[in-house]
Amino acid sequence: MTSRTIPWLDDLADFPGFPDSASALEEPNGLVAAGGALSPEWLLAAYRRGLFPWFNEGDPILWWSPNPRLVLFPHEIRIHRSLRRVLRQQRFEVRVDTDFPAVIAACAMPREPGGRTWILPAMQAAYCRMFELGHAHSIECWLEGRLVGGLYGMALGRVFFGESMFSLETDASKVALAYLTRLLSAKDFAMIDCQMSTAHLQSMGAREISRDEFCARLERWAVLTGPPRHWPADLAASVDWDEAAVD
């Protein structure tokens, strides 16, 4: 097998010069380029091209576009009976965009003692900056005044790019995702990018599509139609789970 190299991106470039995502390596799946920066200009350019940053401590910034791509179309969310009961009971207080830094910090915590995280301080700072600019958002589950679950991601046009989620209480992350899909449907979003396949997300309705199809959908949907802004903190209060579909 012939080895291939990936391009190194100059972080001093006036405009991010990303290669076409079709040039991504097959192994490791989806690696496109290294280098560059995590500034708002670089991140927005990356997401529009179907790329996202993912790297470990000590590595350069690595940009990925895996094939296939896991996506969730908001209307395809699967709300199983057990989760619907939790939603109807309103065990958690669900808030929007009230403590983004706490959500990303919680997502960055290792899942097991001694584990590693890819949400390094530089990544947290970059996405907190995107939140300040109105591009990034958090869905938060609170219980008795404590943040116990949630997720964060980027919104661009009619696409939400999910980055990570966490749960300190049973079903908290599932509740956050369920609320996200209902809120996005109300806002006429067309697709949630879940990046990499997981059984957990597939059980809730996410499915794989090809990289080509994903990028074609981005061309139609990942287009800014107005200035970015924070979402109202009480936006989740408008969701009525008594009318929600169930599997």
mmCIF file of C-alpha atoms in Angstrom:
data_model
loop_
_atom_site.group_PDB
_atom_site.id
_atom_site.type_symbol
_atom_site.label_atom_id
_atom_site.label_comp_id
_atom_site.label_asym_id
_atom_site.label_seq_id
_atom_site.Cartn_x
_atom_site.Cartn_y
_atom_site.Cartn_z
ATOM 1 C CA MET A 1 0.000 0.000 0.000
ATOM 2 C CA THR A 2 1.320 3.417 -0.960
ATOM 3 C CA SER A 3 1.576 5.801 1.990
ATOM 4 C CA ARG A 4 0.172 9.305 1.649
ATOM 5 C CA THR A 5 0.978 12.500 3.445
ATOM 6 C CA ILE A 6 -1.409 15.249 4.452
ATOM 7 C CA PRO A 7 -0.799 18.957 3.874
ATOM 8 C CA TRP A 8 0.468 21.255 6.604
ATOM 9 C CA LEU A 9 -1.651 24.408 6.960
ATOM 10 C CA ASP A 10 -0.002 27.770 7.645
ATOM 11 C CA ASP A 11 -1.614 29.361 10.697
ATOM 12 C CA LEU A 12 -0.448 32.789 9.472
ATOM 13 C CA ALA A 13 -2.411 32.560 6.226
ATOM 14 C CA ASP A 14 -4.869 35.395 5.604
ATOM 15 C CA PHE A 15 -7.572 32.866 4.719
ATOM 16 C CA PRO A 16 -7.739 29.189 5.738
ATOM 17 C CA GLY A 17 -6.560 27.140 2.779
ATOM 18 C CA PHE A 18 -8.241 23.831 3.510
ATOM 19 C CA PRO A 19 -7.906 21.058 0.936
ATOM 20 C CA ASP A 20 -11.012 19.388 -0.441
ATOM 21 C CA SER A 21 -12.501 16.928 2.058
ATOM 22 C CA ALA A 22 -12.473 14.308 -0.714
ATOM 23 C CA SER A 23 -8.689 14.161 -0.271
ATOM 24 C CA ALA A 24 -9.095 12.687 3.224
ATOM 25 C CA LEU A 25 -7.144 9.563 4.093
ATOM 26 C CA GLU A 26 -8.880 6.213 4.335
ATOM 27 C CA GLU A 27 -6.646 5.287 7.275
ATOM 28 C CA PRO A 28 -6.969 6.929 9.680
ATOM 29 C CA ASN A 29 -10.462 7.486 8.370
ATOM 30 C CA GLY A 30 -11.061 11.093 7.410
ATOM 31 C CA LEU A 31 -7.778 12.805 8.258
ATOM 32 C CA VAL A 32 -7.449 15.764 5.882
ATOM 33 C CA ALA A 33 -4.758 18.138 7.132
ATOM 34 C CA ALA A 34 -2.660 19.291 10.083
ATOM 35 C CA GLY A 35 -1.738 22.695 11.425
ATOM 36 C CA GLY A 36 -3.671 25.899 11.056
ATOM 37 C CA ALA A 37 -5.442 27.672 13.894
ATOM 38 C CA LEU A 38 -8.565 27.520 16.045
ATOM 39 C CA SER A 39 -9.620 31.109 15.396
ATOM 40 C CA PRO A 40 -13.251 31.876 14.468
ATOM 41 C CA GLU A 41 -12.248 32.357 10.821
ATOM 42 C CA TRP A 42 -10.601 28.946 10.655
ATOM 43 C CA LEU A 43 -13.417 27.151 12.463
ATOM 44 C CA LEU A 44 -16.180 28.652 10.337
ATOM 45 C CA ALA A 45 -14.272 27.848 7.148
ATOM 46 C CA ALA A 46 -13.698 24.279 8.342
ATOM 47 C CA TYR A 47 -17.318 23.563 9.206
ATOM 48 C CA ARG A 48 -18.552 24.938 5.898
ATOM 49 C CA ARG A 49 -16.278 22.380 4.197
ATOM 50 C CA GLY A 50 -17.340 19.465 6.377
ATOM 51 C CA LEU A 51 -14.165 19.482 8.503
ATOM 52 C CA PHE A 52 -13.742 19.552 12.270
ATOM 53 C CA PRO A 53 -10.687 19.685 14.579
ATOM 54 C CA TRP A 54 -9.820 16.706 16.765
ATOM 55 C CA PHE A 55 -6.403 16.090 18.303
ATOM 56 C CA ASN A 56 -4.728 14.913 21.489
ATOM 57 C CA GLU A 57 -2.362 16.731 23.799
ATOM 58 C CA GLY A 58 1.060 17.111 22.185
ATOM 59 C CA ASP A 59 -0.297 16.747 18.641
ATOM 60 C CA PRO A 60 -0.732 19.536 16.105
ATOM 61 C CA ILE A 61 -4.259 20.558 15.215
ATOM 62 C CA LEU A 62 -5.706 17.786 13.047
ATOM 63 C CA TRP A 63 -8.672 18.318 10.699
ATOM 64 C CA TRP A 64 -11.077 15.474 9.894
ATOM 65 C CA SER A 65 -13.873 14.591 7.489
ATOM 66 C CA PRO A 66 -14.781 10.924 8.066
ATOM 67 C CA ASN A 67 -16.579 8.722 5.569
ATOM 68 C CA PRO A 68 -19.297 7.761 6.272
ATOM 69 C CA ARG A 69 -20.638 10.600 8.399
ATOM 70 C CA LEU A 70 -23.151 10.118 11.209
ATOM 71 C CA VAL A 71 -26.026 12.593 11.074
ATOM 72 C CA LEU A 72 -29.372 13.009 12.772
ATOM 73 C CA PHE A 73 -32.257 14.624 10.968
ATOM 74 C CA PRO A 74 -34.303 16.310 13.731
ATOM 75 C CA HIS A 75 -37.616 14.789 12.628
ATOM 76 C CA GLU A 76 -36.091 11.294 12.809
ATOM 77 C CA ILE A 77 -35.288 11.416 16.537
ATOM 78 C CA ARG A 78 -36.422 8.269 18.365
ATOM 79 C CA ILE A 79 -38.042 9.028 21.698
ATOM 80 C CA HIS A 80 -38.492 5.648 23.358
ATOM 81 C CA ARG A 81 -41.130 5.136 26.026
ATOM 82 C CA SER A 82 -38.743 5.195 28.970
ATOM 83 C CA LEU A 83 -37.210 8.501 27.834
ATOM 84 C CA ARG A 84 -40.601 9.975 27.085
ATOM 85 C CA ARG A 85 -41.633 9.287 30.679
ATOM 86 C CA VAL A 86 -38.558 11.181 31.891
ATOM 87 C CA LEU A 87 -39.365 14.082 29.584
ATOM 88 C CA ARG A 88 -42.981 14.260 30.733
ATOM 89 C CA GLN A 89 -41.944 14.128 34.397
ATOM 90 C CA GLN A 90 -39.722 17.184 33.789
ATOM 91 C CA ARG A 91 -37.161 15.843 36.216
ATOM 92 C CA PHE A 92 -34.540 18.227 34.832
ATOM 93 C CA GLU A 93 -34.733 21.945 34.320
ATOM 94 C CA VAL A 94 -33.533 22.451 30.761
ATOM 95 C CA ARG A 95 -31.824 25.725 29.961
ATOM 96 C CA VAL A 96 -30.208 27.067 26.802
ATOM 97 C CA ASP A 97 -26.968 29.051 26.528
ATOM 98 C CA THR A 98 -26.798 29.968 30.236
ATOM 99 C CA ASP A 99 -23.417 28.394 31.144
ATOM 100 C CA PHE A 100 -21.590 27.320 28.008
ATOM 101 C CA PRO A 101 -18.133 27.283 29.666
ATOM 102 C CA ALA A 102 -19.365 24.880 32.356
ATOM 103 C CA VAL A 103 -20.855 22.550 29.739
ATOM 104 C CA ILE A 104 -17.699 22.311 27.661
ATOM 105 C CA ALA A 105 -15.591 21.904 30.817
ATOM 106 C CA ALA A 106 -17.808 19.013 31.921
ATOM 107 C CA CYS A 107 -17.603 17.427 28.466
ATOM 108 C CA ALA A 108 -13.816 17.651 28.727
ATOM 109 C CA MET A 109 -13.661 15.582 31.903
ATOM 110 C CA PRO A 110 -12.214 12.092 31.262
ATOM 111 C CA ARG A 111 -14.866 9.386 31.207
ATOM 112 C CA GLU A 112 -12.760 7.144 33.455
ATOM 113 C CA PRO A 113 -10.009 7.716 36.052
ATOM 114 C CA GLY A 114 -6.714 8.435 34.356
ATOM 115 C CA GLY A 115 -8.390 8.805 30.986
ATOM 116 C CA ARG A 116 -7.526 11.368 28.318
ATOM 117 C CA THR A 117 -9.584 14.083 26.697
ATOM 118 C CA TRP A 118 -9.437 15.687 23.269
ATOM 119 C CA ILE A 119 -11.252 18.807 24.542
ATOM 120 C CA LEU A 120 -8.013 20.481 25.559
ATOM 121 C CA PRO A 121 -7.779 23.988 27.065
ATOM 122 C CA ALA A 122 -7.100 25.454 23.610
ATOM 123 C CA MET A 123 -10.254 23.779 22.261
ATOM 124 C CA GLN A 124 -12.320 25.021 25.191
ATOM 125 C CA ALA A 125 -11.072 28.568 24.692
ATOM 126 C CA ALA A 126 -11.788 28.426 20.958
ATOM 127 C CA TYR A 127 -15.379 27.241 21.349
ATOM 128 C CA CYS A 128 -16.057 29.617 24.214
ATOM 129 C CA ARG A 129 -15.033 32.369 21.820
ATOM 130 C CA MET A 130 -17.456 30.966 19.230
ATOM 131 C CA PHE A 131 -20.152 31.055 21.916
ATOM 132 C CA GLU A 132 -19.351 34.706 22.674
ATOM 133 C CA LEU A 133 -19.805 35.447 18.970
ATOM 134 C CA GLY A 134 -23.158 33.619 18.880
ATOM 135 C CA HIS A 135 -22.045 30.667 16.731
ATOM 136 C CA ALA A 136 -21.883 27.995 19.456
ATOM 137 C CA HIS A 137 -24.669 26.907 21.796
ATOM 138 C CA SER A 138 -25.294 24.710 24.818
ATOM 139 C CA ILE A 139 -28.305 22.711 25.963
ATOM 140 C CA GLU A 140 -28.116 22.190 29.716
ATOM 141 C CA CYS A 141 -29.874 19.895 32.198
ATOM 142 C CA TRP A 142 -30.021 21.196 35.763
ATOM 143 C CA LEU A 143 -31.125 19.319 38.887
ATOM 144 C CA GLU A 144 -31.533 21.078 42.215
ATOM 145 C CA GLY A 145 -29.281 23.899 41.071
ATOM 146 C CA ARG A 146 -26.536 21.614 39.709
ATOM 147 C CA LEU A 147 -25.526 21.215 36.096
ATOM 148 C CA VAL A 148 -25.870 17.447 35.582
ATOM 149 C CA GLY A 149 -25.891 16.990 31.814
ATOM 150 C CA GLY A 150 -25.857 18.696 28.479
ATOM 151 C CA LEU A 151 -24.266 19.146 25.088
ATOM 152 C CA TYR A 152 -22.658 21.834 22.975
ATOM 153 C CA GLY A 153 -22.076 22.468 19.300
ATOM 154 C CA MET A 154 -21.963 24.963 16.469
ATOM 155 C CA ALA A 155 -24.890 26.345 14.478
ATOM 156 C CA LEU A 156 -24.306 27.390 10.889
ATOM 157 C CA GLY A 157 -27.271 28.126 8.672
ATOM 158 C CA ARG A 158 -29.679 25.187 9.023
ATOM 159 C CA VAL A 159 -27.041 22.760 10.331
ATOM 160 C CA PHE A 160 -26.107 22.104 13.950
ATOM 161 C CA PHE A 161 -22.652 20.556 14.388
ATOM 162 C CA GLY A 162 -22.745 18.527 17.593
ATOM 163 C CA GLU A 163 -19.412 18.394 19.383
ATOM 164 C CA SER A 164 -19.812 16.560 22.693
ATOM 165 C CA MET A 165 -22.231 15.725 25.493
ATOM 166 C CA PHE A 166 -21.997 14.634 29.112
ATOM 167 C CA SER A 167 -24.221 13.148 31.788
ATOM 168 C CA LEU A 168 -23.823 13.033 35.566
ATOM 169 C CA GLU A 169 -27.371 11.737 36.081
ATOM 170 C CA THR A 170 -29.187 8.944 34.240
ATOM 171 C CA ASP A 171 -30.748 10.139 30.957
ATOM 172 C CA ALA A 172 -29.507 13.737 31.289
ATOM 173 C CA SER A 173 -27.610 13.754 27.973
ATOM 174 C CA LYS A 174 -30.519 12.004 26.216
ATOM 175 C CA VAL A 175 -32.884 14.661 27.510
ATOM 176 C CA ALA A 176 -30.561 17.385 26.212
ATOM 177 C CA LEU A 177 -30.431 15.774 22.772
ATOM 178 C CA ALA A 178 -34.194 15.311 22.671
ATOM 179 C CA TYR A 179 -34.723 18.976 23.502
ATOM 180 C CA LEU A 180 -32.133 19.999 20.919
ATOM 181 C CA THR A 181 -34.001 18.199 18.143
ATOM 182 C CA ARG A 182 -37.310 19.806 19.066
ATOM 183 C CA LEU A 183 -35.765 23.276 19.290
ATOM 184 C CA LEU A 184 -33.960 22.838 15.970
ATOM 185 C CA SER A 185 -37.147 21.631 14.277
ATOM 186 C CA ALA A 186 -38.907 24.781 15.468
ATOM 187 C CA LYS A 187 -36.053 26.842 14.012
ATOM 188 C CA ASP A 188 -36.244 24.995 10.659
ATOM 189 C CA PHE A 189 -32.844 23.329 11.030
ATOM 190 C CA ALA A 190 -32.374 20.466 8.594
ATOM 191 C CA MET A 191 -29.554 18.345 10.030
ATOM 192 C CA ILE A 192 -27.408 17.610 13.075
ATOM 193 C CA ASP A 193 -23.832 16.525 12.379
ATOM 194 C CA CYS A 194 -22.874 13.794 14.856
ATOM 195 C CA GLN A 195 -19.440 13.270 13.273
ATOM 196 C CA MET A 196 -18.493 9.715 14.303
ATOM 197 C CA SER A 197 -20.796 6.711 14.652
ATOM 198 C CA THR A 198 -21.820 5.538 18.131
ATOM 199 C CA ALA A 199 -24.413 2.965 19.130
ATOM 200 C CA HIS A 200 -25.908 5.472 21.581
ATOM 201 C CA LEU A 201 -26.662 8.051 18.893
ATOM 202 C CA GLN A 202 -27.831 5.452 16.388
ATOM 203 C CA SER A 203 -30.305 4.143 18.958
ATOM 204 C CA MET A 204 -31.818 7.627 19.004
ATOM 205 C CA GLY A 205 -32.237 7.829 15.246
ATOM 206 C CA ALA A 206 -28.885 8.961 13.869
ATOM 207 C CA ARG A 207 -27.748 7.299 10.640
ATOM 208 C CA GLU A 208 -24.735 7.239 8.370
ATOM 209 C CA ILE A 209 -24.523 8.997 5.036
ATOM 210 C CA SER A 210 -21.598 9.271 2.643
ATOM 211 C CA ARG A 211 -19.120 12.129 2.837
ATOM 212 C CA ASP A 212 -20.218 13.287 -0.624
ATOM 213 C CA GLU A 213 -23.866 13.443 0.435
ATOM 214 C CA PHE A 214 -22.957 15.222 3.656
ATOM 215 C CA CYS A 215 -20.920 17.888 1.844
ATOM 216 C CA ALA A 216 -23.668 18.340 -0.760
ATOM 217 C CA ARG A 217 -26.173 18.979 2.022
ATOM 218 C CA LEU A 218 -23.778 21.483 3.623
ATOM 219 C CA GLU A 219 -23.655 23.458 0.384
ATOM 220 C CA ARG A 220 -27.427 23.874 0.570
ATOM 221 C CA TRP A 221 -27.926 24.259 4.297
ATOM 222 C CA ALA A 222 -24.745 25.594 5.971
ATOM 223 C CA VAL A 223 -25.303 29.145 4.790
ATOM 224 C CA LEU A 224 -25.603 32.078 7.181
ATOM 225 C CA THR A 225 -28.952 33.819 6.781
ATOM 226 C CA GLY A 226 -28.496 36.420 9.508
ATOM 227 C CA PRO A 227 -26.165 37.533 12.277
ATOM 228 C CA PRO A 228 -25.332 34.840 14.861
ATOM 229 C CA ARG A 229 -26.852 35.320 18.311
ATOM 230 C CA HIS A 230 -27.389 33.547 21.602
ATOM 231 C CA TRP A 231 -30.571 31.534 21.945
ATOM 232 C CA PRO A 232 -33.046 32.589 24.668
ATOM 233 C CA ALA A 233 -32.302 30.902 27.995
ATOM 234 C CA ASP A 234 -35.950 29.869 28.442
ATOM 235 C CA LEU A 235 -36.338 28.549 24.896
ATOM 236 C CA ALA A 236 -36.736 24.982 26.144
ATOM 237 C CA ALA A 237 -39.870 25.959 28.073
ATOM 238 C CA SER A 238 -41.764 26.081 24.769
ATOM 239 C CA VAL A 239 -41.383 22.317 24.218
ATOM 240 C CA ASP A 240 -44.478 20.213 24.998
ATOM 241 C CA TRP A 241 -43.648 16.521 25.359
ATOM 242 C CA ASP A 242 -47.273 15.499 25.733
ATOM 243 C CA GLU A 243 -47.534 15.891 21.961
ATOM 244 C CA ALA A 244 -44.195 14.211 21.191
ATOM 245 C CA ALA A 245 -44.028 11.133 18.990
ATOM 246 C CA VAL A 246 -42.774 7.913 20.566
ATOM 247 C CA ASP A 247 -41.275 4.657 19.359
#
